[in-house]
Short mmCIF file of C-alpha atoms in Angstrom, two decimals:
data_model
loop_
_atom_site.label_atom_id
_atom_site.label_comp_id
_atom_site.label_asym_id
_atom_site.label_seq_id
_atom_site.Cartn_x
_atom_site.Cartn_y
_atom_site.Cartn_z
CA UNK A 1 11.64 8.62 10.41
CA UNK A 2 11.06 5.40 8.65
CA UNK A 3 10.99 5.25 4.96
CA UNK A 4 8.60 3.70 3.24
CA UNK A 5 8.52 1.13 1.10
CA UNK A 6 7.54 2.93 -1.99
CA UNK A 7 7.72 6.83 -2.41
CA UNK A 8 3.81 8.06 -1.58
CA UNK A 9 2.91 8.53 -5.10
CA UNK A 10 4.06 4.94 -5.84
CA UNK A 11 2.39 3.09 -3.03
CA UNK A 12 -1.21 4.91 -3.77
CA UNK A 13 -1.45 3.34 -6.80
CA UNK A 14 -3.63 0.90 -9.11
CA UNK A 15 -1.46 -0.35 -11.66
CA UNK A 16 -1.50 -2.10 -15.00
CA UNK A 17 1.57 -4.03 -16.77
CA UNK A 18 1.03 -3.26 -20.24
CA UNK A 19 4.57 -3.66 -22.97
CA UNK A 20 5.26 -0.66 -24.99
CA UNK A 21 5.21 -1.20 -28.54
CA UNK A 22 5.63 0.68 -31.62
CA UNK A 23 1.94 0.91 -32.38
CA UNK A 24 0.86 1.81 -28.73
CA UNK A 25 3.12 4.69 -28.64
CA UNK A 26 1.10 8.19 -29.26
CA UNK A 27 1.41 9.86 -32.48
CA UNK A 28 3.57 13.22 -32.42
CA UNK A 29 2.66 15.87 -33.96
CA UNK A 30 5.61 17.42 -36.10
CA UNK A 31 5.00 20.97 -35.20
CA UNK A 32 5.43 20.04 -31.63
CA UNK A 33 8.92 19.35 -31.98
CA UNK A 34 8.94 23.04 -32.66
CA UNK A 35 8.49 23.52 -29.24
CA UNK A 36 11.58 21.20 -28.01
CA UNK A 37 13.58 23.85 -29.68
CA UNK A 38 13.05 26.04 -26.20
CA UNK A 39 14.27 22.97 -24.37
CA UNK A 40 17.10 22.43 -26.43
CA UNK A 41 18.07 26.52 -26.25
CA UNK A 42 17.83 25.93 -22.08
CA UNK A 43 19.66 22.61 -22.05
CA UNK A 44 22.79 24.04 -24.32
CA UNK A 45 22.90 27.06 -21.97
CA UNK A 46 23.11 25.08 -19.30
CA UNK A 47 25.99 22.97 -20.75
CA UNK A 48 27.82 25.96 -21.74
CA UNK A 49 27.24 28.22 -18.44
CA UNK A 50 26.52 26.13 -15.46
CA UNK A 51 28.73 26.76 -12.81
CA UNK A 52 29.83 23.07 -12.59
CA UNK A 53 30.42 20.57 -15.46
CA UNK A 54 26.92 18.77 -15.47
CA UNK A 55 26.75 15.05 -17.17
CA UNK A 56 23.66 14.84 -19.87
CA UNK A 57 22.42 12.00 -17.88
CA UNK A 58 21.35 14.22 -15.23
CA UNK A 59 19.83 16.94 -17.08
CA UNK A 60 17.96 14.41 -19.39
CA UNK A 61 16.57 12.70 -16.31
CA UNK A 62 16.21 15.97 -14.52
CA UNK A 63 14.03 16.94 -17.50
CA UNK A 64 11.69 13.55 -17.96
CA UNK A 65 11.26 13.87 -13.86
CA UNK A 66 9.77 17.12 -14.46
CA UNK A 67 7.65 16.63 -17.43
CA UNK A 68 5.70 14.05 -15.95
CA UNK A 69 5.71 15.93 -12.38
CA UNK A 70 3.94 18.41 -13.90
CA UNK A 71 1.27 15.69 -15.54
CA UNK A 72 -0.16 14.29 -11.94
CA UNK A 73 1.31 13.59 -8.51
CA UNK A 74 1.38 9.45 -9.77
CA UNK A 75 2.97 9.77 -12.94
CA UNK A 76 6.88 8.98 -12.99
CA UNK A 77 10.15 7.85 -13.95
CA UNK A 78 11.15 4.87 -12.64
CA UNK A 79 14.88 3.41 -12.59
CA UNK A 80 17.49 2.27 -9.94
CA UNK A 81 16.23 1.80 -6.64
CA UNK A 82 12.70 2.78 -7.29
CA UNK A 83 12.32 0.30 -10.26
CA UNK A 84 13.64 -2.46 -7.91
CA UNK A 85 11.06 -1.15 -5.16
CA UNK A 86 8.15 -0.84 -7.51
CA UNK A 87 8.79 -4.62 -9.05
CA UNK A 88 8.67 -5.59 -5.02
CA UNK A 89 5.29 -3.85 -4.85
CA UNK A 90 4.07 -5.76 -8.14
CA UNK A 91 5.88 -9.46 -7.92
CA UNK A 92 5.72 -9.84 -4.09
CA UNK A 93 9.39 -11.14 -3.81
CA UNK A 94 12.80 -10.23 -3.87
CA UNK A 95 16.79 -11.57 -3.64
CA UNK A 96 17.53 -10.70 -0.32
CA UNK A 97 17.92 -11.15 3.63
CA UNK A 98 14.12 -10.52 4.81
CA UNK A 99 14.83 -7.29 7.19
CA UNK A 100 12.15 -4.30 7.35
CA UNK A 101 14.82 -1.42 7.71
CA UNK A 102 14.75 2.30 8.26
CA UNK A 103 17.34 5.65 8.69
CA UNK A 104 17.82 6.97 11.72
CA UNK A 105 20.54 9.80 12.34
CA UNK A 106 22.60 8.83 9.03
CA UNK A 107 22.04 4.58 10.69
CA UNK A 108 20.69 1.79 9.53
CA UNK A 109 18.31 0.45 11.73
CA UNK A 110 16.60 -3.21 11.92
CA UNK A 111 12.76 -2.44 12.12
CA UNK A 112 12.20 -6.02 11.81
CA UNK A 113 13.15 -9.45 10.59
CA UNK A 114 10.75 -11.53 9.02
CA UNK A 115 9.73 -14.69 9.91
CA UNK A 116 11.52 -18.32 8.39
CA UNK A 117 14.07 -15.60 6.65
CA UNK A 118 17.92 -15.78 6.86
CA UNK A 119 17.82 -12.55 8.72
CA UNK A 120 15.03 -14.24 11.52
CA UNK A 121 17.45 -17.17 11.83
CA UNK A 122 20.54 -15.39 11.95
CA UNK A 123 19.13 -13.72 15.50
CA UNK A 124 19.08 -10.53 14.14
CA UNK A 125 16.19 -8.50 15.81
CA UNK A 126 14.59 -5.05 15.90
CA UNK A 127 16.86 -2.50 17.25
CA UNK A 128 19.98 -3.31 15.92
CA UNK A 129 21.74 -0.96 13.74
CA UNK A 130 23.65 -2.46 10.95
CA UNK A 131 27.34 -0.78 10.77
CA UNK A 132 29.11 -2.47 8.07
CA UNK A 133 28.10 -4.50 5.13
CA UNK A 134 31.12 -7.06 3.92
CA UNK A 135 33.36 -5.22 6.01
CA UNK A 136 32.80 -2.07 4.69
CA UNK A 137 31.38 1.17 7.02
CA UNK A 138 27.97 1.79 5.84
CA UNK A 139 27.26 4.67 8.09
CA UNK A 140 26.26 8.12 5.66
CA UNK A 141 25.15 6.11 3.00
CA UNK A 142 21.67 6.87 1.86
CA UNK A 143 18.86 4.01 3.15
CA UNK A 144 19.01 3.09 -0.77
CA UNK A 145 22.41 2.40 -0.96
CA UNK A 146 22.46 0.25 1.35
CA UNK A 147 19.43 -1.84 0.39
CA UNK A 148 20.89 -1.84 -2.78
CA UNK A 149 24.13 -3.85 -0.90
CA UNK A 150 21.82 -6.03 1.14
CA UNK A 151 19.79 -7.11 -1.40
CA UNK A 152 21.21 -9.31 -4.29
CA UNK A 153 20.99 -12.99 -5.95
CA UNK A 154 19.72 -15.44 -3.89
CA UNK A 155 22.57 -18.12 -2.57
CA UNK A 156 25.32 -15.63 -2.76
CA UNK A 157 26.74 -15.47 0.76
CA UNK A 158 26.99 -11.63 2.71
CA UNK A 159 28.72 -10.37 6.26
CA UNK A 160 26.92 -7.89 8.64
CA UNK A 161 27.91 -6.35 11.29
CA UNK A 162 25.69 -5.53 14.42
CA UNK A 163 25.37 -3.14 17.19
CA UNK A 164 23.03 -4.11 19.91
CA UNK A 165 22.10 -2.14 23.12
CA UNK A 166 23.23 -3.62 25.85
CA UNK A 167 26.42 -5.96 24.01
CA UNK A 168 29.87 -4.83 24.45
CA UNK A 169 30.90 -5.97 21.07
CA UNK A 170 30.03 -5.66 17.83
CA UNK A 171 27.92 -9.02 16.12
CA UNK A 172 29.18 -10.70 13.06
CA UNK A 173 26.74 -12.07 11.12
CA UNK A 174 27.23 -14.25 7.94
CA UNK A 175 24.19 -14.93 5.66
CA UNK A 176 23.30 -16.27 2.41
CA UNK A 177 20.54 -14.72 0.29
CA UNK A 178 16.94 -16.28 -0.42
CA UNK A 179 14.16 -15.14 -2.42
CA UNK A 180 11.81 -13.20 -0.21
CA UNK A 181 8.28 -13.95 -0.62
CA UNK A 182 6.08 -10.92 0.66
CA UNK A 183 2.68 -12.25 1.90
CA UNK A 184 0.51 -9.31 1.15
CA UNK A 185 -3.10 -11.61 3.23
CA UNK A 186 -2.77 -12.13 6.72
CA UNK A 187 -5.84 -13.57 8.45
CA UNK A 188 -6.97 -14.46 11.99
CA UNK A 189 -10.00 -15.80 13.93
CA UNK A 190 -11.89 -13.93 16.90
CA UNK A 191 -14.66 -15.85 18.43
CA UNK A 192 -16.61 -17.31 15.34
CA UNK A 193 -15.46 -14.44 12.84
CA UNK A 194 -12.90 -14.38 10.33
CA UNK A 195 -10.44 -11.29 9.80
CA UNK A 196 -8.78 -11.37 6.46
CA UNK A 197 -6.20 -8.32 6.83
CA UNK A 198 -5.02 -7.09 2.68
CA UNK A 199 -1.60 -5.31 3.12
CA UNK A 200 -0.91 -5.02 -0.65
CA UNK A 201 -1.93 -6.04 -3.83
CA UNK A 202 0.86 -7.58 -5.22
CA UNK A 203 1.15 -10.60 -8.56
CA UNK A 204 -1.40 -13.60 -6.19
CA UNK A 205 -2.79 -11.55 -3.58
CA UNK A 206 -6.35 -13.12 -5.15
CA UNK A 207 -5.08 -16.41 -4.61
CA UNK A 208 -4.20 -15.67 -1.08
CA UNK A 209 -7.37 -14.73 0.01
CA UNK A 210 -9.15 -17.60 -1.36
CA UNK A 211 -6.39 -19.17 0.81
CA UNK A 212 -7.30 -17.42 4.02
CA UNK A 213 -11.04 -18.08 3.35
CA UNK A 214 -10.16 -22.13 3.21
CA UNK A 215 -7.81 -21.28 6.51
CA UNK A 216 -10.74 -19.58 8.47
CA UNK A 217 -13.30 -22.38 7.48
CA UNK A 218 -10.60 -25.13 8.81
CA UNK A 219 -9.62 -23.19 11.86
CA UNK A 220 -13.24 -23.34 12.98
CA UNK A 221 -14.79 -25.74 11.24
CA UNK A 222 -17.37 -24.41 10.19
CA UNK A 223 -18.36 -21.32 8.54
CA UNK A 224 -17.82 -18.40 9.79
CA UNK A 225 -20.28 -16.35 11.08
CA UNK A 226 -18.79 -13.62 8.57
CA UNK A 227 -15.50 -11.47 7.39
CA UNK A 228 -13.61 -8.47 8.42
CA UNK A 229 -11.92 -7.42 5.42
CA UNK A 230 -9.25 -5.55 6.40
CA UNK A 231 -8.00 -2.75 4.17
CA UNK A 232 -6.86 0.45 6.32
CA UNK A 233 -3.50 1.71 5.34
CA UNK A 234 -3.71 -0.60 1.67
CA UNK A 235 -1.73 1.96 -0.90
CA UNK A 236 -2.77 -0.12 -3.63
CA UNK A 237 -1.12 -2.34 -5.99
CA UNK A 238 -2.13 -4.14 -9.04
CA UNK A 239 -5.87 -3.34 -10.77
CA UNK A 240 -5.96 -6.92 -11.88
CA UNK A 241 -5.63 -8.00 -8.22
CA UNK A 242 -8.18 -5.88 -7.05
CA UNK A 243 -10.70 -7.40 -9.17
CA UNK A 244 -9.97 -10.63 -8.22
CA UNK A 245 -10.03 -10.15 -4.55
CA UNK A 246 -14.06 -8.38 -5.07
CA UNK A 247 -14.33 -11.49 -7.34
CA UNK A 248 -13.94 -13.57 -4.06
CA UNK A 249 -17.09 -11.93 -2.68
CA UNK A 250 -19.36 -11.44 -5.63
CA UNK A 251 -20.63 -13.50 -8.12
CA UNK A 252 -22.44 -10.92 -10.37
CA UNK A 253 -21.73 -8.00 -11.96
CA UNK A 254 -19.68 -5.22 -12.54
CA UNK A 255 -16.36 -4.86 -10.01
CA UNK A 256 -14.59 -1.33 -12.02
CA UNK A 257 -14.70 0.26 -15.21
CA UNK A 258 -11.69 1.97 -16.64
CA UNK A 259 -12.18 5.32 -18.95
CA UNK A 260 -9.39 6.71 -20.67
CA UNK A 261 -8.60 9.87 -23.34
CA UNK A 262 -11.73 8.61 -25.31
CA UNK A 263 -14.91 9.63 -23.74
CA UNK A 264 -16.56 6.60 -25.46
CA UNK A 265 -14.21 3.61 -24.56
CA UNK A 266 -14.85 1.97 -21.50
CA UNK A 267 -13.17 -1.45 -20.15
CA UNK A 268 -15.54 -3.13 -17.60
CA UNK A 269 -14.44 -6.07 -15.41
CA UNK A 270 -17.42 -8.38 -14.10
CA UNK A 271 -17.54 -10.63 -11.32
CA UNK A 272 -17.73 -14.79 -12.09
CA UNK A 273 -20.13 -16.98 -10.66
CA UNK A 274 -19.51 -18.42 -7.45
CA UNK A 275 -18.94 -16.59 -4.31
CA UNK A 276 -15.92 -18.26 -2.30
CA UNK A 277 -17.61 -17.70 1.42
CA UNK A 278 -20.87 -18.81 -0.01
CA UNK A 279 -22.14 -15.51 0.87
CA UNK A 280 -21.13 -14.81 4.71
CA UNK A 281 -21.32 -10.90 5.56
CA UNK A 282 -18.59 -8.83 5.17
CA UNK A 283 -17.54 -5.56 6.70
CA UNK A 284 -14.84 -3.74 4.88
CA UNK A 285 -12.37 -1.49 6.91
CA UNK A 286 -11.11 1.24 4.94
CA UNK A 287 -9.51 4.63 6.57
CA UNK A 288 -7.53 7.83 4.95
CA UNK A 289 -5.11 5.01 3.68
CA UNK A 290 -6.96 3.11 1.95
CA UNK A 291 -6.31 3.97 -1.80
CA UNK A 292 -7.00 3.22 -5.19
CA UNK A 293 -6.69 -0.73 -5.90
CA UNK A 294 -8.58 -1.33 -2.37
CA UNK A 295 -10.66 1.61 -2.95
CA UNK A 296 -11.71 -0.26 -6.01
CA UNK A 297 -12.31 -3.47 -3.67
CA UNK A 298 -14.58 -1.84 -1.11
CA UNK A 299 -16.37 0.44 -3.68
CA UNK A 300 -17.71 -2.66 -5.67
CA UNK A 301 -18.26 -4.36 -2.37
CA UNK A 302 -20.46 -1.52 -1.16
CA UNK A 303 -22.17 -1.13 -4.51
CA UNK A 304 -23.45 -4.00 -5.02
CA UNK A 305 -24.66 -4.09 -1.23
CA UNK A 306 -22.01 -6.81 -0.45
CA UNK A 307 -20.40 -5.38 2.55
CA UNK A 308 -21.01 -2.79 5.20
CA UNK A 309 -17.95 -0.55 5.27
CA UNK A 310 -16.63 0.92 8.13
CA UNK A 311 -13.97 3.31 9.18
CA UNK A 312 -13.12 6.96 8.04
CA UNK A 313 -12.98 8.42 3.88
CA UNK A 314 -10.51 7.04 2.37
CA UNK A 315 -8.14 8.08 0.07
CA UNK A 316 -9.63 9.14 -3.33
CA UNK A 317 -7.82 8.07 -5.78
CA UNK A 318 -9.61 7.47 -8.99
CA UNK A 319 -7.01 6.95 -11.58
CA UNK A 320 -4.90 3.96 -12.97
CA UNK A 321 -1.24 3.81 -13.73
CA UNK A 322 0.43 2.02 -16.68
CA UNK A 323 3.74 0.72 -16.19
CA UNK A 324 5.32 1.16 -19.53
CA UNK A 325 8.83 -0.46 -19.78
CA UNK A 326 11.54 1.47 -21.72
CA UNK A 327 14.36 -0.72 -20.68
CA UNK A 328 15.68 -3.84 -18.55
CA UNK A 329 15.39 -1.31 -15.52
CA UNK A 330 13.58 1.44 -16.96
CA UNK A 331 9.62 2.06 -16.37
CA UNK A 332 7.50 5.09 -16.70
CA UNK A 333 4.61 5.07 -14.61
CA UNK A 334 1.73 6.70 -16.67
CA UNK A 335 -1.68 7.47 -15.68
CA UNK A 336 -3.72 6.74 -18.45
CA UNK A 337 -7.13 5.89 -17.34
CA UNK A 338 -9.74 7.07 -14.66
CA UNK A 339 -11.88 4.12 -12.67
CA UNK A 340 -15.41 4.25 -11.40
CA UNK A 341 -17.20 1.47 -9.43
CA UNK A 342 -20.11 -0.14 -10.31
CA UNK A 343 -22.74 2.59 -9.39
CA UNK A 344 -20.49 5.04 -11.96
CA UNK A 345 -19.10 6.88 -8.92
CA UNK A 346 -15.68 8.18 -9.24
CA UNK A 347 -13.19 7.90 -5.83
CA UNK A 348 -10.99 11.21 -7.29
CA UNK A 349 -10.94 13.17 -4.90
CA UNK A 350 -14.07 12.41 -2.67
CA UNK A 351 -12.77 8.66 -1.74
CA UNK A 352 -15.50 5.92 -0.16
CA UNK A 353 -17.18 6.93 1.99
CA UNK A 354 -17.82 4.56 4.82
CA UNK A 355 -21.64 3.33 5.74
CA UNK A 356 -20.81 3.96 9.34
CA UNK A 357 -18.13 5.92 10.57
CA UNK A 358 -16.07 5.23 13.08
CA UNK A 359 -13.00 6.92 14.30
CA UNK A 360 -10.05 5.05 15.57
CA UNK A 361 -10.77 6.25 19.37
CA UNK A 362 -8.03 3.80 20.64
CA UNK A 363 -5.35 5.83 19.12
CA UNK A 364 -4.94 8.99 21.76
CA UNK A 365 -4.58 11.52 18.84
CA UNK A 366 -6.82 10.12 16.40
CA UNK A 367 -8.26 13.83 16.22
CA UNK A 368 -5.12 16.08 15.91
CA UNK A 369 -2.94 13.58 13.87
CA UNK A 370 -2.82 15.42 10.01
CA UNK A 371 -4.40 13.34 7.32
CA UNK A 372 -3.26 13.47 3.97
CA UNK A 373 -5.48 12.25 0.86
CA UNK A 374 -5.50 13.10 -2.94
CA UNK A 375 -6.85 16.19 -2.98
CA UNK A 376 -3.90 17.43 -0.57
CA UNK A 377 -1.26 16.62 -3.70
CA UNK A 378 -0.40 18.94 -6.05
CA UNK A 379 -1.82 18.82 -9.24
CA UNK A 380 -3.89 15.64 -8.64
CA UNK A 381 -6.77 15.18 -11.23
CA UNK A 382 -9.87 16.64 -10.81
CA UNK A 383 -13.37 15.06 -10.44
CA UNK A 384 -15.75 16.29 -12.64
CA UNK A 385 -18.62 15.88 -10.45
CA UNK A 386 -17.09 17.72 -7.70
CA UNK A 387 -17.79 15.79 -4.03
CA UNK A 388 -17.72 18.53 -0.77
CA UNK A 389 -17.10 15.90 2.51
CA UNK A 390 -16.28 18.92 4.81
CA UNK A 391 -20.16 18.18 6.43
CA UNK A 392 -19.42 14.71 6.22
CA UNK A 393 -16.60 14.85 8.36
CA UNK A 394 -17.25 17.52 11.04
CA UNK A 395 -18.35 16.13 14.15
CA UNK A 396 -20.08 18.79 16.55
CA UNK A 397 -21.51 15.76 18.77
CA UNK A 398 -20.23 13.26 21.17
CA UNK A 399 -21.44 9.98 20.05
CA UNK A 400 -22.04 8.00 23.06
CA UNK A 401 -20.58 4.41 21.13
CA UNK A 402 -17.03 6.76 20.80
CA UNK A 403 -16.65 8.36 23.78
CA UNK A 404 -14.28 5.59 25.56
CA UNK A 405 -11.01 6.83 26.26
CA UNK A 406 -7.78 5.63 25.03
CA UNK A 407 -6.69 3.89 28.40
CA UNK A 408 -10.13 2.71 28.89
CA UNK A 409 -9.91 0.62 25.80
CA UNK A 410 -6.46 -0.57 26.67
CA UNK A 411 -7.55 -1.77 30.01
CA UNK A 412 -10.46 -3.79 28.40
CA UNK A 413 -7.37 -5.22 25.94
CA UNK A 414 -8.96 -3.63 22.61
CA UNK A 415 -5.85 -1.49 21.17
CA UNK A 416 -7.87 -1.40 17.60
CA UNK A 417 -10.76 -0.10 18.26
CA UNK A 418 -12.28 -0.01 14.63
CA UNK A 419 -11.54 -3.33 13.78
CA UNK A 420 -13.08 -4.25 17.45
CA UNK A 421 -16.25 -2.58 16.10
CA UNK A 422 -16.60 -4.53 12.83
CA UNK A 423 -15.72 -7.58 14.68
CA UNK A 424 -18.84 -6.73 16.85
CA UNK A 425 -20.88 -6.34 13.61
CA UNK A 426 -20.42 -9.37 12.71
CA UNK A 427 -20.71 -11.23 15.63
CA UNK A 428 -24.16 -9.54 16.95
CA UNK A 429 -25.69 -11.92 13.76
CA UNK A 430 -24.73 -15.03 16.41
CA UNK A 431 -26.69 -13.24 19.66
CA UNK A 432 -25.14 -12.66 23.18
CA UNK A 433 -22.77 -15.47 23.32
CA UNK A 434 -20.44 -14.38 20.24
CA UNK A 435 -20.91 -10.39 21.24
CA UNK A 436 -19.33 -11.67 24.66
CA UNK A 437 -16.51 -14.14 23.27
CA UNK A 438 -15.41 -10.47 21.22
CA UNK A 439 -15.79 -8.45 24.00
CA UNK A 440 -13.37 -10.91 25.91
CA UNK A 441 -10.77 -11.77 22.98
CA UNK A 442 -10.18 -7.74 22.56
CA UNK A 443 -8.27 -6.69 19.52
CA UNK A 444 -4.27 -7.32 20.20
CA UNK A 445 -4.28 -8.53 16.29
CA UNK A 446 -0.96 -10.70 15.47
CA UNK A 447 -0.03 -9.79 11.76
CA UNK A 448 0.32 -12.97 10.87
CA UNK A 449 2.92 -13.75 8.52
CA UNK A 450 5.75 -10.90 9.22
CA UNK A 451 4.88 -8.82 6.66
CA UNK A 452 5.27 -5.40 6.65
CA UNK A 453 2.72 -2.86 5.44
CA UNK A 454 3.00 -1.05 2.40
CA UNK A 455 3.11 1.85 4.36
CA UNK A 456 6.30 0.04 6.66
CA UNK A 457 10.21 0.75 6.46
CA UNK A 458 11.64 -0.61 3.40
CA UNK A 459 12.32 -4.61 2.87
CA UNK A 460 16.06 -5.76 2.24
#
């Protein structure tokens, strides 16, 4: 199974870089040291009477892992590999050879190369398993290790070897490192509608959709006759992001409010003026995996009567993480703060719900696959004003707009059916004409600029 990029509780996430400092660290009560005592008693016990000698590293970070495990399912040590991986999530680049990789039977395998990348020149392509880095067998080391050896400072020089179906012979590959820029905005045209698709919110991702806007507007130009904002499957990423992509579509108001410990202090973010599609409608995709940062994005949206948003619930998670840095690769991920959009709903737990819903029909088990969300994870945070979606989400009926099958879709080319409906919300604004170009374009969606998801194998 492919791993992702982030661990779960990493990648549904809205995040704030904040420094620690002496003054921001809580006071300590003395008596609770007191209770340490117990800790200590258990820790010298196990030192003394463990069957094997155990280094203090382990038990120290053995004990921090489990203090904040037992705070929230998004609360968390971070060091090593998933320091590196959650400074990809929040910078957008990396040292390294631009290959989506995953394990398969103790292998590496090539998911993907991305494109204008050393690995995309070098020929290597998806399906090759990667044997030996610098001569050396890789084979039973974990997925991280070997990232670890495949990424590194850009312009240092590394060997891989291949193994390709269908070649005799092993391939020798010699590359040199870049920095790898993730693009986390993709967009596309379909008839006379734009489709801007967010992957991540990563350090510009507000920039980048201005950037897609100006793209659409050239590509036809004209305006548009409106936007598919694309968020299904977006983990989250950085709150300040978030507000700047809603920023791109409002120019009033509130976009999120932050409340932490104390009841009465409340951070609010507001909208500028100036709306950068001179306001064109929007339809905002979200589905089960849509959390947090683009939960914040398509909550303000809907508030303030913005966008229509489609799809299925998503995620439901209401709560922002501070990244508090310890050391040069040490970060603990605290949640410190709840968020509520700009009606004073809260997402924990209950997630947006969509204006219409509409079930991904094209996918053949769109009904049996399992869906995960917040209130599935252990010890998640609980929303005071308690939202029940069970009669939301049962469907007794056959709507006759969803009753296509799978196969019927795919013969009429529309492998997304959910983004083919938005697309068709949009364009029934310019009559007949732009319902038919739609209907005739389908939905075989390019992700432009060879990106993975948040959600994809892990980047190297």
């Amino acid at each position: 199974m492919p791993r992702p990029l982030l661990q779960a509780t990493a990648i549904v996430s809205a995040l704030a870089l904040i420094p620690v400092t002496t003054g921001a660290m809580a006071q300590v009560d003395t008596a609770t040291f007191r209770e340490l005592d117990t800790f200590m008693d258990v820790f010298n016990l196990v030192k003394a009477s463990y069957v094997d000698k155990v280094d203090n590293k382990v038990l120290v970070k053995g004990a921090i892992d489990g203090m904040l495990a037992a705070l929230d399912p998004h609360s968390a040590f971070e060091d090593g590999a998933d320091f590196d991986n959650l400074k990809i999530q929040t910078e957008g680049s990396y040292g390294g050879l631009g290959l989506s990789v995953s394990m398969e039977d103790g292998a590496v395998k090539v998911v993907a190369p991305q494109e204008d990348t050393p690995a995309y020149r070098a020929g290597i392509k998806s399906g090759d398993y990667i044997t030996h880095i610098n001569g050396q067998l890789i084979y039973g080391l974990t997925l991280d290790d070997a990232i670890t050896q495949m990424r590194g400072k850009p312009g240092t020089k590394i060997a891989i070897t291949l193994v390709r179906r269908g070649r005799d012979k092993p391939i020798e590959v010699s590359l040199t490192r870049e920095i790898i820029v993730q693009k986390p905005v993709k967009w596309d045209v379909k008839g006379d509608v734009g489709i801007i698709n967010i992957n991540a919110f990563s350090e510009g991702t507000g920039e980048y959709v201005r950037t897609a806007i100006t793209a659409i507007k050239k590509k036809l130009g004209h305006d548009p006759l409106g936007y598919v904002v694309d968020l299904r499957d977006n983990g989250g990423g950085l709150l300040t992001e978030a507000i700047d992509v809603s920023d791109n579509f409002l120019d009033h108001g509130e976009i999120v409010s932050q409340r932490g410990r104390t009841l009465g202090r409340v951070q609010a973010a507001s909208a500028t003026p100036g709306d950068a599609t001179g306001g064109r409608p929007v339809v905002v995709l979200v589905n089960a995996g849509t959390a947090s940062a683009s939960e914040i994005v398509a909550g303000a949206l809907q508030d303030h009567h913005r966008a229509i948003v489609e799809g299925v619930r998503s995620f439901g998670k209401g709560s922002v993480q501070s990244l508090l840095q310890l050391g040069p690769k040490t970060i603990v991920r605290l949640t410190t703060a709840r968020y509520y959009t700009p009606s004073g709903r809260s997402i924990q737990e209950g997630g947006i719900d969509p204006d219409f819903i509409v079930p991904q029909i094209s996918d053949p088990d769109y009904k049996t696959r399992p869906v995960f969300r917040e209130d599935d994870l252990r010890r998640h945070l609980i929303n005071e004003a308690k939202v029940d979606n069970k009669v939301l989400e049962e469907d007794s009926g056959t709507d006759p707009r969803f009753a296509a099958t799978p196969d019927e879709l795919k013969r009429r080319n529309i492998d997304d059916f959910q983004l083919y409906y938005a697309l068709q919300t949009i364009a029934r604004l310019g009559g007949p004409l732009q319902v038919a170009a739609i209907d005739k374009a389908g939905t075989p969606l390019p992700r432009l600029g060879g990106e993975p998801d948040p959600a994809a194998p892990k980047p190297n």
